[in-house]
XYZ file of C-alpha atoms in Angstrom:
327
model
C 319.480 238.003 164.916
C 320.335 235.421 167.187
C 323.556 234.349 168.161
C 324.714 230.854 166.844
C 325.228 228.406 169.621
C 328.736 227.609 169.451
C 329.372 223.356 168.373
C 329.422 220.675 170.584
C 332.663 219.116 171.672
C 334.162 216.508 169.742
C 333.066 212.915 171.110
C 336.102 211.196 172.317
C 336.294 207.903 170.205
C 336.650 204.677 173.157
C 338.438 201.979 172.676
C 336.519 198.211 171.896
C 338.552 196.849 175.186
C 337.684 199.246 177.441
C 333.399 199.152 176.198
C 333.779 195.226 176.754
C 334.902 195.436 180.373
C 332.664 198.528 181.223
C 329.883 196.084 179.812
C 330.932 192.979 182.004
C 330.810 195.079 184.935
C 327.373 196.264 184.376
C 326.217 193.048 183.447
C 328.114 191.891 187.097
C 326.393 194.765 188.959
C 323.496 193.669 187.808
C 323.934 190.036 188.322
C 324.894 190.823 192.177
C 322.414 193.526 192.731
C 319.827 190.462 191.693
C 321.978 187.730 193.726
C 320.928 190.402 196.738
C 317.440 190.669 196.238
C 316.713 186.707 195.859
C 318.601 187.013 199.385
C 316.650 189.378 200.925
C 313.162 187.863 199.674
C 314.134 184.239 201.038
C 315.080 185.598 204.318
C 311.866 187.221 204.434
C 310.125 184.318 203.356
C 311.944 182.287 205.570
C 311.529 184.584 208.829
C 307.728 184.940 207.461
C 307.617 180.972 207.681
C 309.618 180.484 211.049
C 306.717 183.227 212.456
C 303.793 181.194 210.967
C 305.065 177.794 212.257
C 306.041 179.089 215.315
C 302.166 180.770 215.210
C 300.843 177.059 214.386
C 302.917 175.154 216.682
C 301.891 177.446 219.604
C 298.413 177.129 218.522
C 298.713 173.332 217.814
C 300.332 172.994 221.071
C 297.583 174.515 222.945
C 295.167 172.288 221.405
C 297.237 169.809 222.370
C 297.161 170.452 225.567
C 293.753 170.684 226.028
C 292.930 167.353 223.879
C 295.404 165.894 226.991
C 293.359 167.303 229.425
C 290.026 166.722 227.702
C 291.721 163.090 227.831
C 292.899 162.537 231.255
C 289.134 164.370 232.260
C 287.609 161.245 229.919
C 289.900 158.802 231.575
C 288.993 159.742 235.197
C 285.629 159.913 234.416
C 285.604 156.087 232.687
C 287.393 155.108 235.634
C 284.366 155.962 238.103
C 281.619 154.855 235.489
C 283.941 151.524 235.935
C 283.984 151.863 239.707
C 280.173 152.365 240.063
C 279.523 149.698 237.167
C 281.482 147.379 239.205
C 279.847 148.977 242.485
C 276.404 148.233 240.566
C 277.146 144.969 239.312
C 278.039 143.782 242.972
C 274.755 145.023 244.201
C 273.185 143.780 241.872
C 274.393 140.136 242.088
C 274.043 140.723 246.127
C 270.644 140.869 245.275
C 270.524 138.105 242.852
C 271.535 136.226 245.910
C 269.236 137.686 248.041
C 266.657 137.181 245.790
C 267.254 132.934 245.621
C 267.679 132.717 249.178
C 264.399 134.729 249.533
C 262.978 132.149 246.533
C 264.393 128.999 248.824
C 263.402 129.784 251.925
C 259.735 130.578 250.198
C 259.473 127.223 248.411
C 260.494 125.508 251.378
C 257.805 127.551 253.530
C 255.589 126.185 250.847
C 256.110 122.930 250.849
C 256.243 123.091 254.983
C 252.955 124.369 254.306
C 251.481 121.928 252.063
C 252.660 118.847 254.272
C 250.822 120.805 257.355
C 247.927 121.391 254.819
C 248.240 117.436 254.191
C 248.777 116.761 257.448
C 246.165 118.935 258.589
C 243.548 117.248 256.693
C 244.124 114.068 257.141
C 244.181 114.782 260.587
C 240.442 116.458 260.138
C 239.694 113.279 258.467
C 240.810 111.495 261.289
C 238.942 113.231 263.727
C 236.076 113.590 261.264
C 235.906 109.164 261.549
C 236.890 109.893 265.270
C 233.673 112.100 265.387
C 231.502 109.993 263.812
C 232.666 107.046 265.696
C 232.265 108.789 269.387
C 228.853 109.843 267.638
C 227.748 106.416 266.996
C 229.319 105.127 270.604
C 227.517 108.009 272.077
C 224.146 106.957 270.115
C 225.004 103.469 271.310
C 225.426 104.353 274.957
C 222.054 106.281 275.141
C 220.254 103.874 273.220
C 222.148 100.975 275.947
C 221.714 103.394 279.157
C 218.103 103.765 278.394
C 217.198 99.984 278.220
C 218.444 100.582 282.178
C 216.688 103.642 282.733
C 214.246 101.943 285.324
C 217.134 100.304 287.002
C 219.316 103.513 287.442
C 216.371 105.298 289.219
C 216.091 102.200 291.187
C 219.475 103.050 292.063
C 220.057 99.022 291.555
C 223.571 99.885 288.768
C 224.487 102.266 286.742
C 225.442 102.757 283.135
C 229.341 104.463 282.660
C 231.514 104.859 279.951
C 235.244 103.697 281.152
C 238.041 103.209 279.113
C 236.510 103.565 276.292
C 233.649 100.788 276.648
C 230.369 101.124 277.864
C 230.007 99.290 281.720
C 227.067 98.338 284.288
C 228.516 98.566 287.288
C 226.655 96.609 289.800
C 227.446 97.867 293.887
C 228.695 94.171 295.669
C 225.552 95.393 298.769
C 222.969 94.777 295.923
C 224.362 91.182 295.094
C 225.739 90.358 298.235
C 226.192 89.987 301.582
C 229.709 91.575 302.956
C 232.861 88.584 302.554
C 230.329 86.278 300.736
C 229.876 84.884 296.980
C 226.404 83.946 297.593
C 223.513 86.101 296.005
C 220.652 88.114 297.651
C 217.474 87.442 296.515
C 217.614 91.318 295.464
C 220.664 90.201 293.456
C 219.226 87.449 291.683
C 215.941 89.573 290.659
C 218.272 92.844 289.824
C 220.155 89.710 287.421
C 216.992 88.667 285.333
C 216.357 91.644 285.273
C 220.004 92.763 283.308
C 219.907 89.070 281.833
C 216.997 90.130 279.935
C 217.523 93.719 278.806
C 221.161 92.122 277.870
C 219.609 89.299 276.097
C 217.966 92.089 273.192
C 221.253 93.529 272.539
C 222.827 92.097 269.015
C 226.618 91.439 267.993
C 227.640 92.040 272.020
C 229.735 89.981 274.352
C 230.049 90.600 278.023
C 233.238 90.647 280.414
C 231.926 90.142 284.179
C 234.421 91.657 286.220
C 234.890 91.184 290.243
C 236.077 94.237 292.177
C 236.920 94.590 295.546
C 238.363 97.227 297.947
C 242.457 96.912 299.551
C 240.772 95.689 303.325
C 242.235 92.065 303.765
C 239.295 89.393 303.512
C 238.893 87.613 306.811
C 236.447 85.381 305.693
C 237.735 81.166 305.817
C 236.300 80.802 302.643
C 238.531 83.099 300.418
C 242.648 83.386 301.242
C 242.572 86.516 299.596
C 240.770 89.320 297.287
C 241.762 87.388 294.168
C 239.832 84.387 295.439
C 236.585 86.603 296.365
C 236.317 88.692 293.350
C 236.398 85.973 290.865
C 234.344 83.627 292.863
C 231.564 86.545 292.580
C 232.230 87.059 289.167
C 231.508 83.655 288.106
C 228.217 83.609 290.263
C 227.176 86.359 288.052
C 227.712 84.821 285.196
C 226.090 81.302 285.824
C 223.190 83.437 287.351
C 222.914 85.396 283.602
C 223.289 82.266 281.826
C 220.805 80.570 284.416
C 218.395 83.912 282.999
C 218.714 82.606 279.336
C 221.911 84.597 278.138
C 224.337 82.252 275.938
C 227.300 80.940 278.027
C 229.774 82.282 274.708
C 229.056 85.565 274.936
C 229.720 85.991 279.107
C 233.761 86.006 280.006
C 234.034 85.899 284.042
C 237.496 88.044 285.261
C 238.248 88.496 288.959
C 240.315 92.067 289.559
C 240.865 92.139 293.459
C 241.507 95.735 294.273
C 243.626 96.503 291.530
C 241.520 98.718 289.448
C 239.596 100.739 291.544
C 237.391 103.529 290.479
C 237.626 105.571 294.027
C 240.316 106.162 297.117
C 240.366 103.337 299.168
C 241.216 105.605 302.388
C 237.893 106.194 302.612
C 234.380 103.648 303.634
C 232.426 105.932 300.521
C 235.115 105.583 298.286
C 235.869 101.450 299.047
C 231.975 101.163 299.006
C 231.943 102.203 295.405
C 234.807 100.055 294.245
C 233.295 97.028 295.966
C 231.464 95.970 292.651
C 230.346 93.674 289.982
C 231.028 95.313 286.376
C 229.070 93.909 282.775
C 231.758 95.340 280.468
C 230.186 95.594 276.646
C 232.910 94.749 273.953
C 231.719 94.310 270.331
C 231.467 90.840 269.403
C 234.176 89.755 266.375
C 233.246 86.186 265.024
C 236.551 86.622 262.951
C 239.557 89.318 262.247
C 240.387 89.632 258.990
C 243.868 89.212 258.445
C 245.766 92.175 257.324
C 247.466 90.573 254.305
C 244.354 89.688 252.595
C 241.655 91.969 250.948
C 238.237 90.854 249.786
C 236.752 91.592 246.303
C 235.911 90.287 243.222
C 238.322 88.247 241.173
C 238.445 89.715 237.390
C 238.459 87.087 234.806
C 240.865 86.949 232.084
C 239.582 88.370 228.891
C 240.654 86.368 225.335
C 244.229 89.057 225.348
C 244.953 87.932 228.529
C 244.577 84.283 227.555
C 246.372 84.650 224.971
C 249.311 86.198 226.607
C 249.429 83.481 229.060
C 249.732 80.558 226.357
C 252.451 82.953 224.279
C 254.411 83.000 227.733
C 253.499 78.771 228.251
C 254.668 78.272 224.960
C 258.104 80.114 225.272
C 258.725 78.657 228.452
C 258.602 75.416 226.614
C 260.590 76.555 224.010
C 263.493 77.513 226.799
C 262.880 73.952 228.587
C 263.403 72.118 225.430
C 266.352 73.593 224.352
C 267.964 73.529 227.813
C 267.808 69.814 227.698
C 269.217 69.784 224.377
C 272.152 71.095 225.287
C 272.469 68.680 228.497
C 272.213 65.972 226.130
């Protein structure tokens, strides 16, 4: 058989004070143990937070930094696209510039060129009428210098174009004798003989000139070359009007020796300038004046008359009531 376990103790009976106060104490334990804990977890929280925004600020910081630089990089940069833009623009208007003076200087060249154009051909026009004009003299000159061809072989004159009009120039030994006015009989026949080639010639008139050479006359008749060279040229002319040429056509002109045609220092060249010249010269009946131009006078249609009587009658109108008021 088995033993019997001897009885528990007696429970000692506590007091209701002494449970209250061993409660309150637990219940204060407990309160502090938890006051700890709420501790401990904020200061981890806390340190947990202080790492992570000391974790973003480093990182935010960084970026920061390189934004700044990214920045300053974009600010440099803008400053030289600014400093070539400006660099460009200045080229550019330097060739703006250019560009108008270029423009200028062309038009001007232009219009340089189109008043030497102008100028150009109306200086070809000019010479064109010259042209045709020399052409026409020249015609006129052949056409003239062959009516004398027989003469010229003769060696009696000879035809010449001087100053721009056509001459026969007549040597003084085929007229006349040396320091005399009278003709040769070769003279007078070589005169008939001009008188009536001269006589065929239309719309001419004729300047008989007297030339002489420098050699002082010593001749009684004449005190000087003046007196000898017009006396011969008049004797020329009454022998051509003596021929049948008409008196207003022929113009007699004595030129001593001052306009000779050769050297005087020499007996060839005062031979040649002892002469009698037939200048030609184109025979103007009248000059127009400059002022007034021919042509056909229009007549006034019926608007025209009409106008005119409109104007009449205002102009009466005015009149009449100007002399109104005077009275």
């Amino acid at each position: 058989m088995s033993e019997k376990s001897p009885p528990p103790p007696p429970k000692k009976k506590k007091s209701k004070v002494k449970s209250i106060l061993e409660g309150e104490t637990e219940i204060i334990h407990i309160q502090s143990s938890q006051k700890r804990w709420f501790v401990i977890i904020f200061m981890a929280l806390l340190v947990i937070g202080i790492c992570v925004l000391g974790i973003y600020s480093s990182s935010t910081s960084s970026k920061l930094k390189e934004v700044t630089a990214k920045a300053q990089q974009t600010d440099t940069t803008l400053a030289g696209c600014k400093t070539e833009l400006q660099t460009r623009t200045e080229e550019r208007d330097a060739i703006m510039a250019k560009k108008k003076r270029t423009e200028k200087r062309a038009d001007n060249r232009i219009d340089n060129l189109k008043d030497r154009l102008k100028n150009s051909r109306e200086k070809i026009t000019d010479l064109k009428a010259e042209q045709r004009k020399a052409e026409r003299e020249l015609a006129q000159f052949k056409a003239f210098s062959n009516r004398f061809k027989s003469m010229v072989n003769a060696g009696k004159l000879s035809v010449t174009f001087r100053k721009g009009r056509m001459v026969v120039n007549l040597p003084a030994k085929v007229l006349f004798p040396s320091g005399s006015a009278d003709l040769t009989e070769d003279g007078q026949k070589a005169l008939r003989e001009v008188a009536k080639i001269l006589k065929r010639v239309q719309n001419k008139r004729y300047v008989i000139g007297g030339h002489t050479d420098n050699v002082k006359i010593s001749q009684a008749d004449f005190d000087s070359n003046w007196e000898l060279s017009t006396a011969r040229a008049v004797r020329v002319t009454r022998s051509l009007v003596k021929a049948g040429m008409a008196p207003s056509k022929l113009v007699a002109a004595g030129f001593s020796q001052y306009d000779p045609i050769a050297g005087n220092n020499t007996d060839a060249g005062r031979q040649k300038n002892r002469r009698i010249e037939i200048i030609v010269e184109p025979y103007l009946k009248e000059i127009p004046s400059p002022g007034k131009k021919k042509g056909k006078v229009k007549k006034a249609g019926k608007k025209g008359k009409n106008k005119a009587k409109k104007k009449g009658k205002k102009r009466g109108k005015k009149k009449r009531g100007k002399k109104k008021k005077r009275r």
